[in-house]
């Protein structure tokens, strides 16, 4: 299986598990099951209601399980706005236009981009530290989504020492906070 298929499947699996998610699941199982068997089994065990509740509890209520990857490096600061603008510019340069309600650092959007655009793999690699932090947080919570993020990380080149150091620094310090007037 190629990385684009893994990333396309992961983008769908990381979307909110609404009715459309469940309709697409057989297609994803057919196309990418060997890589997502553990997640697919757990999702079906939980069923629509429980998986939706778990998704909200995990991704909407836990700061450490954020699907918006610039949050890990930029927090909720002005610098994050610059990062988001930079991502939009990269998407536009590749002929992509986001829908109005999509943020460019939302992991499913980034995965869709990586599945269709060769430069998308580089984009994911640039956010490797955030992906590793997300994987660690999901693993600690014993979330079924750890299998999806683990597969995405496994499809990327191996972690470098610099990636490990960056992830460790981000984990220790947390996301940056805005500093206004020299005070924190």
CSV table of N, CA and C in Angstrom, one decimal:
chain,number,residue,atom,x,y,z
A,1,UNK,N,0.8,-1.2,0.0
A,1,UNK,CA,0.0,0.0,0.0
A,1,UNK,C,0.9,1.2,0.0
A,2,UNK,N,0.5,2.2,-0.7
A,2,UNK,CA,1.3,3.5,-0.8
A,2,UNK,C,0.9,4.4,0.3
A,3,UNK,N,1.8,5.3,0.7
A,3,UNK,CA,1.5,6.3,1.7
A,3,UNK,C,0.3,7.1,1.4
A,4,UNK,N,0.0,7.6,0.1
A,4,UNK,CA,-1.2,8.3,-0.1
A,4,UNK,C,-2.5,7.6,0.3
A,5,UNK,N,-2.5,6.3,0.1
A,5,UNK,CA,-3.7,5.6,0.4
A,5,UNK,C,-3.9,5.6,2.0
A,6,UNK,N,-2.8,5.4,2.7
A,6,UNK,CA,-2.8,5.4,4.1
A,6,UNK,C,-3.3,6.8,4.6
A,7,UNK,N,-2.7,7.8,4.0
A,7,UNK,CA,-3.1,9.2,4.5
A,7,UNK,C,-4.5,9.5,4.1
A,8,UNK,N,-5.0,9.1,3.0
A,8,UNK,CA,-6.4,9.3,2.6
A,8,UNK,C,-7.3,8.6,3.6
A,9,UNK,N,-7.0,7.4,3.9
A,9,UNK,CA,-7.8,6.6,4.8
A,9,UNK,C,-7.8,7.2,6.2
A,10,UNK,N,-6.6,7.6,6.6
A,10,UNK,CA,-6.5,8.2,8.0
A,10,UNK,C,-7.3,9.5,8.0
A,11,UNK,N,-7.3,10.3,7.0
A,11,UNK,CA,-8.0,11.6,7.0
A,11,UNK,C,-9.5,11.3,7.2
A,12,UNK,N,-10.0,10.3,6.6
A,12,UNK,CA,-11.4,9.9,6.8
A,12,UNK,C,-11.7,9.4,8.2
A,13,UNK,N,-10.7,8.6,8.7
A,13,UNK,CA,-10.9,8.0,10.0
A,13,UNK,C,-10.8,9.0,11.2
A,14,UNK,N,-10.1,10.1,10.9
A,14,UNK,CA,-10.0,11.2,11.9
A,14,UNK,C,-11.0,12.2,11.8
A,15,UNK,N,-12.0,12.1,10.9
A,15,UNK,CA,-13.1,13.0,10.8
A,15,UNK,C,-14.1,12.6,11.9
A,16,UNK,N,-15.0,13.5,12.3
A,16,UNK,CA,-16.0,13.2,13.2
A,16,UNK,C,-16.8,12.1,12.8
A,17,UNK,N,-17.1,11.1,13.6
A,17,UNK,CA,-17.8,9.9,13.2
A,17,UNK,C,-19.3,10.0,13.1
A,18,UNK,N,-19.7,10.8,12.0
A,18,UNK,CA,-21.1,11.0,11.8
A,18,UNK,C,-21.6,9.9,10.8
A,19,UNK,N,-22.8,10.1,10.3
A,19,UNK,CA,-23.4,9.1,9.4
A,19,UNK,C,-22.5,8.8,8.1
A,20,UNK,N,-21.9,9.9,7.6
A,20,UNK,CA,-21.0,9.8,6.4
A,20,UNK,C,-19.8,8.9,6.8
A,21,UNK,N,-19.2,9.1,7.9
A,21,UNK,CA,-18.1,8.3,8.4
A,21,UNK,C,-18.4,6.8,8.3
A,22,UNK,N,-19.6,6.5,8.9
A,22,UNK,CA,-20.0,5.1,8.9
A,22,UNK,C,-20.3,4.5,7.5
A,23,UNK,N,-20.8,5.3,6.6
A,23,UNK,CA,-21.1,4.9,5.3
A,23,UNK,C,-19.8,4.6,4.5
A,24,UNK,N,-18.7,5.4,4.8
A,24,UNK,CA,-17.5,5.2,4.1
A,24,UNK,C,-16.6,4.1,4.7
A,25,UNK,N,-16.9,3.6,5.9
A,25,UNK,CA,-16.1,2.6,6.6
A,25,UNK,C,-15.9,1.4,5.8
A,26,UNK,N,-16.9,0.8,5.1
A,26,UNK,CA,-16.6,-0.4,4.3
A,26,UNK,C,-15.6,-0.1,3.2
A,27,UNK,N,-15.6,1.1,2.5
A,27,UNK,CA,-14.6,1.4,1.5
A,27,UNK,C,-13.2,1.5,2.1
A,28,UNK,N,-13.1,2.1,3.3
A,28,UNK,CA,-11.8,2.2,3.9
A,28,UNK,C,-11.3,0.9,4.3
A,29,UNK,N,-12.2,0.0,4.8
A,29,UNK,CA,-11.8,-1.3,5.2
A,29,UNK,C,-11.2,-2.1,4.0
A,30,UNK,N,-11.9,-1.9,2.9
A,30,UNK,CA,-11.5,-2.6,1.7
A,30,UNK,C,-10.1,-2.1,1.2
A,31,UNK,N,-9.9,-0.8,1.2
A,31,UNK,CA,-8.7,-0.1,0.7
A,31,UNK,C,-7.5,-0.2,1.6
A,32,UNK,N,-7.8,-0.1,2.9
A,32,UNK,CA,-6.7,0.1,3.9
A,32,UNK,C,-6.7,-0.8,5.1
A,33,UNK,N,-7.5,-1.8,5.1
A,33,UNK,CA,-7.7,-2.6,6.3
A,33,UNK,C,-6.4,-3.1,7.0
A,34,UNK,N,-5.5,-3.7,6.2
A,34,UNK,CA,-4.3,-4.2,6.9
A,34,UNK,C,-3.6,-3.2,7.8
A,35,UNK,N,-3.8,-1.9,7.5
A,35,UNK,CA,-3.1,-0.9,8.3
A,35,UNK,C,-4.0,-0.3,9.4
A,36,UNK,N,-5.3,-0.5,9.3
A,36,UNK,CA,-6.2,0.1,10.3
A,36,UNK,C,-7.1,-0.9,11.0
A,37,UNK,N,-6.7,-2.2,10.9
A,37,UNK,CA,-7.6,-3.3,11.5
A,37,UNK,C,-7.9,-3.0,12.9
A,38,UNK,N,-6.9,-2.6,13.7
A,38,UNK,CA,-7.1,-2.5,15.2
A,38,UNK,C,-8.2,-1.3,15.4
A,39,UNK,N,-8.0,-0.2,14.7
A,39,UNK,CA,-8.9,0.9,14.9
A,39,UNK,C,-10.3,0.5,14.4
A,40,UNK,N,-10.4,-0.1,13.2
A,40,UNK,CA,-11.7,-0.5,12.7
A,40,UNK,C,-12.5,-1.4,13.6
A,41,UNK,N,-11.8,-2.4,14.2
A,41,UNK,CA,-12.4,-3.3,15.1
A,41,UNK,C,-12.9,-2.6,16.3
A,42,UNK,N,-12.1,-1.7,16.9
A,42,UNK,CA,-12.5,-0.9,18.1
A,42,UNK,C,-13.7,0.0,17.8
A,43,UNK,N,-13.6,0.7,16.6
A,43,UNK,CA,-14.7,1.6,16.2
A,43,UNK,C,-16.0,0.8,16.1
A,44,UNK,N,-16.0,-0.3,15.5
A,44,UNK,CA,-17.2,-1.1,15.4
A,44,UNK,C,-17.7,-1.6,16.7
A,45,UNK,N,-16.8,-2.0,17.6
A,45,UNK,CA,-17.2,-2.4,18.9
A,45,UNK,C,-17.9,-1.3,19.7
A,46,UNK,N,-17.3,-0.1,19.6
A,46,UNK,CA,-17.9,1.1,20.3
A,46,UNK,C,-19.3,1.5,19.7
A,47,UNK,N,-19.4,1.4,18.4
A,47,UNK,CA,-20.6,1.8,17.7
A,47,UNK,C,-20.7,3.3,17.5
A,48,UNK,N,-21.7,3.8,16.8
A,48,UNK,CA,-21.8,5.2,16.4
A,48,UNK,C,-21.8,6.1,17.6
A,49,UNK,N,-22.7,5.9,18.6
A,49,UNK,CA,-22.9,6.8,19.7
A,49,UNK,C,-21.6,6.9,20.6
A,50,UNK,N,-21.1,5.7,21.0
A,50,UNK,CA,-19.9,5.7,21.9
A,50,UNK,C,-18.7,6.3,21.2
A,51,UNK,N,-18.5,6.0,19.9
A,51,UNK,CA,-17.3,6.5,19.2
A,51,UNK,C,-17.5,8.0,19.0
A,52,UNK,N,-18.6,8.5,18.8
A,52,UNK,CA,-18.8,10.0,18.6
A,52,UNK,C,-18.6,10.7,20.0
A,53,UNK,N,-19.0,10.1,21.1
A,53,UNK,CA,-18.8,10.7,22.4
A,53,UNK,C,-17.3,10.6,22.7
A,54,UNK,N,-16.6,9.5,22.4
A,54,UNK,CA,-15.2,9.4,22.6
A,54,UNK,C,-14.4,10.5,21.8
A,55,UNK,N,-14.8,10.7,20.5
A,55,UNK,CA,-14.2,11.6,19.6
A,55,UNK,C,-14.3,13.0,20.3
A,56,UNK,N,-15.5,13.4,20.7
A,56,UNK,CA,-15.6,14.8,21.3
A,56,UNK,C,-14.8,14.9,22.6
A,57,UNK,N,-14.9,13.9,23.5
A,57,UNK,CA,-14.1,13.9,24.7
A,57,UNK,C,-12.6,14.0,24.5
A,58,UNK,N,-12.2,13.3,23.4
A,58,UNK,CA,-10.8,13.2,23.2
A,58,UNK,C,-10.3,14.5,22.4
A,59,UNK,N,-10.9,14.8,21.3
A,59,UNK,CA,-10.3,15.8,20.4
A,59,UNK,C,-10.8,17.2,20.7
A,60,UNK,N,-12.0,17.3,21.3
A,60,UNK,CA,-12.6,18.6,21.6
A,60,UNK,C,-12.3,19.1,23.0
A,61,UNK,N,-12.1,18.2,23.9
A,61,UNK,CA,-12.0,18.5,25.3
A,61,UNK,C,-10.7,18.3,26.0
A,62,UNK,N,-9.7,17.7,25.3
A,62,UNK,CA,-8.4,17.4,25.8
A,62,UNK,C,-7.4,18.2,25.0
A,63,UNK,N,-6.7,19.2,25.6
A,63,UNK,CA,-5.8,20.0,24.9
A,63,UNK,C,-4.6,19.2,24.4
A,64,UNK,N,-4.2,18.2,25.0
A,64,UNK,CA,-3.1,17.3,24.6
A,64,UNK,C,-3.4,16.5,23.4
A,65,UNK,N,-4.7,16.4,23.0
A,65,UNK,CA,-5.1,15.6,21.9
A,65,UNK,C,-5.7,16.5,20.8
A,66,UNK,N,-5.0,17.5,20.5
A,66,UNK,CA,-5.4,18.5,19.5
A,66,UNK,C,-5.1,18.0,18.1
A,67,UNK,N,-6.1,18.1,17.2
A,67,UNK,CA,-5.9,17.7,15.8
A,67,UNK,C,-5.5,18.9,14.9
A,68,UNK,N,-5.3,20.0,15.6
A,68,UNK,CA,-4.8,21.2,14.9
A,68,UNK,C,-3.3,21.4,15.2
A,69,UNK,N,-2.5,20.9,14.2
A,69,UNK,CA,-1.1,20.7,14.5
A,69,UNK,C,-0.2,21.9,14.8
A,70,UNK,N,-0.6,23.1,14.4
A,70,UNK,CA,0.2,24.2,14.8
A,70,UNK,C,0.0,24.6,16.2
A,71,UNK,N,-1.0,24.1,16.8
A,71,UNK,CA,-1.2,24.4,18.3
A,71,UNK,C,0.0,23.9,19.1
A,72,UNK,N,0.5,22.7,18.7
A,72,UNK,CA,1.7,22.2,19.4
A,72,UNK,C,2.9,23.1,19.4
A,73,UNK,N,3.1,23.7,18.3
A,73,UNK,CA,4.3,24.6,18.2
A,73,UNK,C,4.1,26.0,18.4
A,74,UNK,N,2.8,26.5,18.2
A,74,UNK,CA,2.5,27.9,18.3
A,74,UNK,C,1.5,28.3,19.4
A,75,UNK,N,0.8,27.3,20.0
A,75,UNK,CA,-0.2,27.6,21.0
A,75,UNK,C,-1.3,28.5,20.4
A,76,UNK,N,-1.9,29.2,21.2
A,76,UNK,CA,-2.9,30.2,20.8
A,76,UNK,C,-2.3,31.6,20.8
A,77,UNK,N,-1.3,31.7,19.9
A,77,UNK,CA,-0.6,33.0,19.8
A,77,UNK,C,-0.7,33.6,18.4
A,78,UNK,N,-0.2,34.8,18.3
A,78,UNK,CA,-0.2,35.5,17.0
A,78,UNK,C,0.6,34.7,16.0
A,79,UNK,N,1.7,34.1,16.5
A,79,UNK,CA,2.5,33.3,15.7
A,79,UNK,C,1.8,32.2,15.0
A,80,UNK,N,0.8,31.6,15.7
A,80,UNK,CA,-0.1,30.6,15.1
A,80,UNK,C,-0.8,31.1,13.9
A,81,UNK,N,-1.3,32.3,13.9
A,81,UNK,CA,-1.9,33.0,12.8
A,81,UNK,C,-1.0,33.0,11.6
A,82,UNK,N,0.2,33.3,11.8
A,82,UNK,CA,1.2,33.4,10.8
A,82,UNK,C,1.4,32.0,10.2
A,83,UNK,N,1.5,31.0,11.0
A,83,UNK,CA,1.7,29.6,10.6
A,83,UNK,C,0.5,29.2,9.7
A,84,UNK,N,-0.7,29.5,10.2
A,84,UNK,CA,-1.9,29.2,9.4
A,84,UNK,C,-1.9,29.8,8.0
A,85,UNK,N,-1.5,31.1,8.0
A,85,UNK,CA,-1.5,31.8,6.7
A,85,UNK,C,-0.4,31.2,5.8
A,86,UNK,N,0.7,30.7,6.4
A,86,UNK,CA,1.7,30.1,5.6
A,86,UNK,C,1.2,28.7,5.0
A,87,UNK,N,0.4,28.0,5.8
A,87,UNK,CA,-0.2,26.8,5.3
A,87,UNK,C,-1.1,27.0,4.2
A,88,UNK,N,-2.0,28.1,4.3
A,88,UNK,CA,-2.9,28.4,3.3
A,88,UNK,C,-2.2,28.8,2.0
A,89,UNK,N,-1.1,29.5,2.1
A,89,UNK,CA,-0.3,29.9,1.0
A,89,UNK,C,0.3,28.6,0.3
A,90,UNK,N,0.7,27.6,1.0
A,90,UNK,CA,1.3,26.4,0.5
A,90,UNK,C,0.2,25.6,-0.3
A,91,UNK,N,-1.0,25.6,0.3
A,91,UNK,CA,-2.1,24.9,-0.3
A,91,UNK,C,-2.5,25.6,-1.6
A,92,UNK,N,-2.6,26.9,-1.6
A,92,UNK,CA,-3.0,27.6,-2.8
A,92,UNK,C,-1.9,27.5,-3.9
A,93,UNK,N,-0.6,27.5,-3.5
A,93,UNK,CA,0.4,27.3,-4.5
A,93,UNK,C,0.3,25.9,-5.2
A,94,UNK,N,-0.3,25.0,-4.5
A,94,UNK,CA,-0.4,23.6,-5.1
A,94,UNK,C,-1.8,23.5,-5.8
A,95,UNK,N,-2.6,24.6,-5.9
A,95,UNK,CA,-3.9,24.6,-6.5
A,95,UNK,C,-5.0,24.2,-5.6
A,96,UNK,N,-4.8,24.2,-4.3
A,96,UNK,CA,-5.8,23.8,-3.4
A,96,UNK,C,-6.5,25.0,-2.8
A,97,UNK,N,-7.8,25.0,-2.6
A,97,UNK,CA,-8.5,26.0,-1.9
A,97,UNK,C,-9.3,25.4,-0.8
A,98,UNK,N,-9.2,25.8,0.4
A,98,UNK,CA,-9.9,25.3,1.5
A,98,UNK,C,-11.3,25.8,1.6
A,99,UNK,N,-12.2,25.0,2.2
A,99,UNK,CA,-13.6,25.5,2.4
A,99,UNK,C,-13.5,26.5,3.5
A,100,UNK,N,-14.5,27.4,3.6
A,100,UNK,CA,-14.4,28.5,4.6
A,100,UNK,C,-14.3,28.1,6.0
A,101,UNK,N,-14.9,26.9,6.3
A,101,UNK,CA,-14.9,26.5,7.7
A,101,UNK,C,-13.7,25.6,8.1
A,102,UNK,N,-12.8,25.4,7.2
A,102,UNK,CA,-11.6,24.5,7.5
A,102,UNK,C,-10.4,25.4,7.8
A,103,UNK,N,-9.7,24.9,8.9
A,103,UNK,CA,-8.4,25.5,9.2
A,103,UNK,C,-7.4,24.7,8.6
A,104,UNK,N,-6.3,25.3,8.0
A,104,UNK,CA,-5.3,24.6,7.3
A,104,UNK,C,-4.5,23.6,8.1
A,105,UNK,N,-4.5,23.7,9.4
A,105,UNK,CA,-3.6,22.9,10.2
A,105,UNK,C,-4.4,21.7,10.8
A,106,UNK,N,-5.7,21.5,10.4
A,106,UNK,CA,-6.5,20.4,10.9
A,106,UNK,C,-5.9,19.1,10.2
A,107,UNK,N,-5.5,18.2,11.1
A,107,UNK,CA,-4.8,17.0,10.6
A,107,UNK,C,-5.5,16.3,9.4
A,108,UNK,N,-6.8,16.1,9.4
A,108,UNK,CA,-7.5,15.5,8.3
A,108,UNK,C,-7.2,16.3,7.0
A,109,UNK,N,-7.2,17.6,7.0
A,109,UNK,CA,-7.0,18.4,5.9
A,109,UNK,C,-5.5,18.2,5.4
A,110,UNK,N,-4.6,18.2,6.3
A,110,UNK,CA,-3.2,18.0,6.0
A,110,UNK,C,-3.0,16.6,5.4
A,111,UNK,N,-3.7,15.6,5.9
A,111,UNK,CA,-3.6,14.2,5.4
A,111,UNK,C,-4.1,14.1,4.0
A,112,UNK,N,-5.3,14.8,3.7
A,112,UNK,CA,-5.9,14.8,2.4
A,112,UNK,C,-4.9,15.5,1.4
A,113,UNK,N,-4.3,16.6,1.8
A,113,UNK,CA,-3.3,17.2,1.0
A,113,UNK,C,-2.1,16.3,0.7
A,114,UNK,N,-1.6,15.6,1.7
A,114,UNK,CA,-0.5,14.7,1.6
A,114,UNK,C,-0.8,13.5,0.6
A,115,UNK,N,-2.1,13.1,0.7
A,115,UNK,CA,-2.5,12.0,-0.2
A,115,UNK,C,-2.5,12.4,-1.7
A,116,UNK,N,-2.7,13.7,-1.9
A,116,UNK,CA,-2.9,14.1,-3.3
A,116,UNK,C,-1.8,14.9,-3.9
A,117,UNK,N,-0.9,15.5,-3.0
A,117,UNK,CA,0.1,16.4,-3.4
A,117,UNK,C,1.5,15.9,-2.9
A,118,UNK,N,2.5,15.7,-3.8
A,118,UNK,CA,3.8,15.2,-3.3
A,118,UNK,C,4.4,16.0,-2.2
A,119,UNK,N,4.2,17.3,-2.2
A,119,UNK,CA,4.8,18.1,-1.1
A,119,UNK,C,4.1,17.9,0.2
A,120,UNK,N,3.0,17.2,0.2
A,120,UNK,CA,2.3,17.0,1.5
A,120,UNK,C,3.0,16.1,2.4
A,121,UNK,N,3.9,15.2,2.0
A,121,UNK,CA,4.7,14.4,2.9
A,121,UNK,C,5.6,15.2,3.6
A,122,UNK,N,6.2,16.2,3.0
A,122,UNK,CA,7.1,17.1,3.6
A,122,UNK,C,6.4,17.9,4.7
A,123,UNK,N,5.2,18.4,4.4
A,123,UNK,CA,4.4,19.1,5.3
A,123,UNK,C,4.1,18.3,6.6
A,124,UNK,N,3.8,17.0,6.4
A,124,UNK,CA,3.5,16.2,7.6
A,124,UNK,C,4.8,16.0,8.4
A,125,UNK,N,5.9,15.8,7.7
A,125,UNK,CA,7.2,15.6,8.3
A,125,UNK,C,7.6,16.9,9.2
A,126,UNK,N,7.3,18.1,8.7
A,126,UNK,CA,7.5,19.3,9.4
A,126,UNK,C,6.8,19.4,10.7
A,127,UNK,N,5.6,18.7,10.8
A,127,UNK,CA,4.8,18.6,12.0
A,127,UNK,C,5.0,17.3,12.7
A,128,UNK,N,6.1,16.7,12.5
A,128,UNK,CA,6.3,15.4,13.1
A,128,UNK,C,6.3,15.4,14.7
A,129,UNK,N,6.9,16.5,15.2
A,129,UNK,CA,6.9,16.6,16.7
A,129,UNK,C,5.5,16.6,17.3
A,130,UNK,N,4.6,17.4,16.6
A,130,UNK,CA,3.2,17.5,17.0
A,130,UNK,C,2.5,16.1,16.9
A,131,UNK,N,2.8,15.4,15.8
A,131,UNK,CA,2.2,14.1,15.6
A,131,UNK,C,2.6,13.2,16.7
A,132,UNK,N,3.9,13.2,17.1
A,132,UNK,CA,4.4,12.3,18.1
A,132,UNK,C,3.7,12.7,19.5
A,133,UNK,N,3.6,13.9,19.8
A,133,UNK,CA,2.9,14.3,21.0
A,133,UNK,C,1.5,13.9,21.0
A,134,UNK,N,0.8,14.0,19.9
A,134,UNK,CA,-0.6,13.5,19.8
A,134,UNK,C,-0.6,12.0,20.0
A,135,UNK,N,0.3,11.3,19.4
A,135,UNK,CA,0.3,9.8,19.5
A,135,UNK,C,0.5,9.4,21.0
A,136,UNK,N,1.4,10.1,21.7
A,136,UNK,CA,1.7,9.8,23.1
A,136,UNK,C,0.5,10.1,23.9
A,137,UNK,N,-0.2,11.2,23.7
A,137,UNK,CA,-1.4,11.5,24.5
A,137,UNK,C,-2.5,10.5,24.2
A,138,UNK,N,-2.7,10.1,23.0
A,138,UNK,CA,-3.8,9.1,22.6
A,138,UNK,C,-3.4,7.8,23.2
A,139,UNK,N,-2.2,7.4,23.2
A,139,UNK,CA,-1.7,6.1,23.8
A,139,UNK,C,-2.0,6.1,25.3
A,140,UNK,N,-1.6,7.3,26.0
A,140,UNK,CA,-1.9,7.4,27.4
A,140,UNK,C,-3.3,7.3,27.8
A,141,UNK,N,-4.2,7.7,26.9
A,141,UNK,CA,-5.7,7.7,27.1
A,141,UNK,C,-6.2,6.4,26.6
A,142,UNK,N,-5.4,5.5,26.0
A,142,UNK,CA,-5.9,4.2,25.5
A,142,UNK,C,-7.0,4.4,24.5
A,143,UNK,N,-6.8,5.5,23.7
A,143,UNK,CA,-7.8,5.8,22.7
A,143,UNK,C,-7.7,4.9,21.4
A,144,UNK,N,-8.8,4.5,20.8
A,144,UNK,CA,-8.7,3.8,19.6
A,144,UNK,C,-7.9,4.6,18.5
A,145,UNK,N,-8.0,5.9,18.6
A,145,UNK,CA,-7.4,6.8,17.6
A,145,UNK,C,-5.9,6.7,17.6
A,146,UNK,N,-5.3,6.1,18.6
A,146,UNK,CA,-3.8,5.9,18.7
A,146,UNK,C,-3.4,5.0,17.5
A,147,UNK,N,-4.2,4.1,17.1
A,147,UNK,CA,-3.9,3.3,16.0
A,147,UNK,C,-3.8,4.0,14.7
A,148,UNK,N,-4.7,5.0,14.5
A,148,UNK,CA,-4.7,5.8,13.3
A,148,UNK,C,-3.4,6.7,13.2
A,149,UNK,N,-3.2,7.4,14.3
A,149,UNK,CA,-2.0,8.3,14.4
A,149,UNK,C,-0.7,7.5,14.3
A,150,UNK,N,-0.7,6.3,14.9
A,150,UNK,CA,0.5,5.4,14.9
A,150,UNK,C,0.8,5.0,13.4
A,151,UNK,N,-0.2,4.7,12.7
A,151,UNK,CA,-0.1,4.3,11.3
A,151,UNK,C,0.4,5.5,10.4
A,152,UNK,N,-0.1,6.7,10.7
A,152,UNK,CA,0.4,7.8,10.0
A,152,UNK,C,1.9,8.1,10.3
A,153,UNK,N,2.3,8.0,11.5
A,153,UNK,CA,3.7,8.2,11.9
A,153,UNK,C,4.6,7.1,11.3
A,154,UNK,N,4.1,5.9,11.3
A,154,UNK,CA,4.9,4.8,10.7
A,154,UNK,C,5.1,5.0,9.2
A,155,UNK,N,4.2,5.7,8.5
A,155,UNK,CA,4.3,5.9,7.1
A,155,UNK,C,5.3,7.0,6.8
A,156,UNK,N,5.7,7.8,7.8
A,156,UNK,CA,6.7,8.8,7.6
A,156,UNK,C,8.1,8.3,7.8
A,157,UNK,N,9.1,9.0,7.4
A,157,UNK,CA,10.5,8.6,7.6
A,157,UNK,C,10.7,8.4,9.2
A,158,UNK,N,11.6,7.6,9.6
A,158,UNK,CA,11.9,7.4,11.0
A,158,UNK,C,12.2,8.7,11.7
A,159,UNK,N,11.9,8.8,13.0
A,159,UNK,CA,12.2,10.0,13.8
A,159,UNK,C,13.7,10.2,13.8
A,160,UNK,N,14.1,11.4,13.6
A,160,UNK,CA,15.5,11.8,13.8
A,160,UNK,C,15.7,12.2,15.2
A,161,UNK,N,17.0,12.3,15.6
A,161,UNK,CA,17.2,12.8,17.0
A,161,UNK,C,16.7,14.2,17.1
A,162,UNK,N,16.8,15.0,16.1
A,162,UNK,CA,16.2,16.4,16.2
A,162,UNK,C,14.7,16.4,16.4
A,163,UNK,N,14.0,15.4,15.7
A,163,UNK,CA,12.6,15.3,15.9
A,163,UNK,C,12.3,14.9,17.4
A,164,UNK,N,13.0,14.0,17.9
A,164,UNK,CA,12.8,13.5,19.3
A,164,UNK,C,13.1,14.7,20.3
A,165,UNK,N,14.1,15.4,20.0
A,165,UNK,CA,14.5,16.6,20.9
A,165,UNK,C,13.3,17.6,20.9
A,166,UNK,N,12.9,17.9,19.7
A,166,UNK,CA,11.8,18.9,19.5
A,166,UNK,C,10.5,18.5,20.2
A,167,UNK,N,10.2,17.2,20.0
A,167,UNK,CA,9.0,16.7,20.7
A,167,UNK,C,9.1,16.7,22.2
A,168,UNK,N,10.3,16.4,22.7
A,168,UNK,CA,10.6,16.4,24.2
A,168,UNK,C,10.5,17.8,24.7
A,169,UNK,N,11.0,18.8,24.0
A,169,UNK,CA,10.9,20.2,24.4
A,169,UNK,C,9.5,20.7,24.4
A,170,UNK,N,8.7,20.3,23.4
A,170,UNK,CA,7.3,20.7,23.3
A,170,UNK,C,6.5,20.0,24.5
A,171,UNK,N,6.8,18.8,24.7
A,171,UNK,CA,6.1,18.0,25.8
A,171,UNK,C,6.4,18.7,27.2
A,172,UNK,N,7.7,19.0,27.4
A,172,UNK,CA,8.1,19.6,28.7
A,172,UNK,C,7.5,21.0,28.9
A,173,UNK,N,7.5,21.8,27.8
A,173,UNK,CA,7.1,23.2,28.0
A,173,UNK,C,5.7,23.5,27.6
A,174,UNK,N,5.0,22.6,26.9
A,174,UNK,CA,3.7,22.9,26.4
A,174,UNK,C,3.7,23.9,25.3
A,175,UNK,N,2.5,24.1,24.8
A,175,UNK,CA,2.4,25.1,23.7
A,175,UNK,C,2.8,26.5,24.2
A,176,UNK,N,3.3,27.4,23.4
A,176,UNK,CA,3.6,28.7,23.8
A,176,UNK,C,2.4,29.5,24.2
A,177,UNK,N,2.6,30.4,25.1
A,177,UNK,CA,1.6,31.4,25.5
A,177,UNK,C,1.9,32.7,25.0
A,178,UNK,N,0.9,33.5,24.7
A,178,UNK,CA,1.0,34.9,24.2
A,178,UNK,C,1.7,35.7,25.3
A,179,UNK,N,2.6,36.5,24.9
A,179,UNK,CA,3.3,37.4,25.8
A,179,UNK,C,3.0,38.8,25.4
A,180,UNK,N,2.3,39.5,26.2
A,180,UNK,CA,1.8,40.9,25.9
A,180,UNK,C,2.5,41.9,26.9
A,181,UNK,N,3.2,42.8,26.4
A,181,UNK,CA,3.8,43.8,27.3
A,181,UNK,C,4.9,43.2,28.1
A,182,UNK,N,5.5,42.1,27.7
A,182,UNK,CA,6.6,41.5,28.5
A,182,UNK,C,6.2,40.7,29.6
A,183,UNK,N,4.9,40.5,29.9
A,183,UNK,CA,4.4,39.7,31.0
A,183,UNK,C,3.8,38.4,30.5
A,184,UNK,N,3.9,37.4,31.3
A,184,UNK,CA,3.2,36.1,30.9
A,184,UNK,C,2.1,35.8,31.9
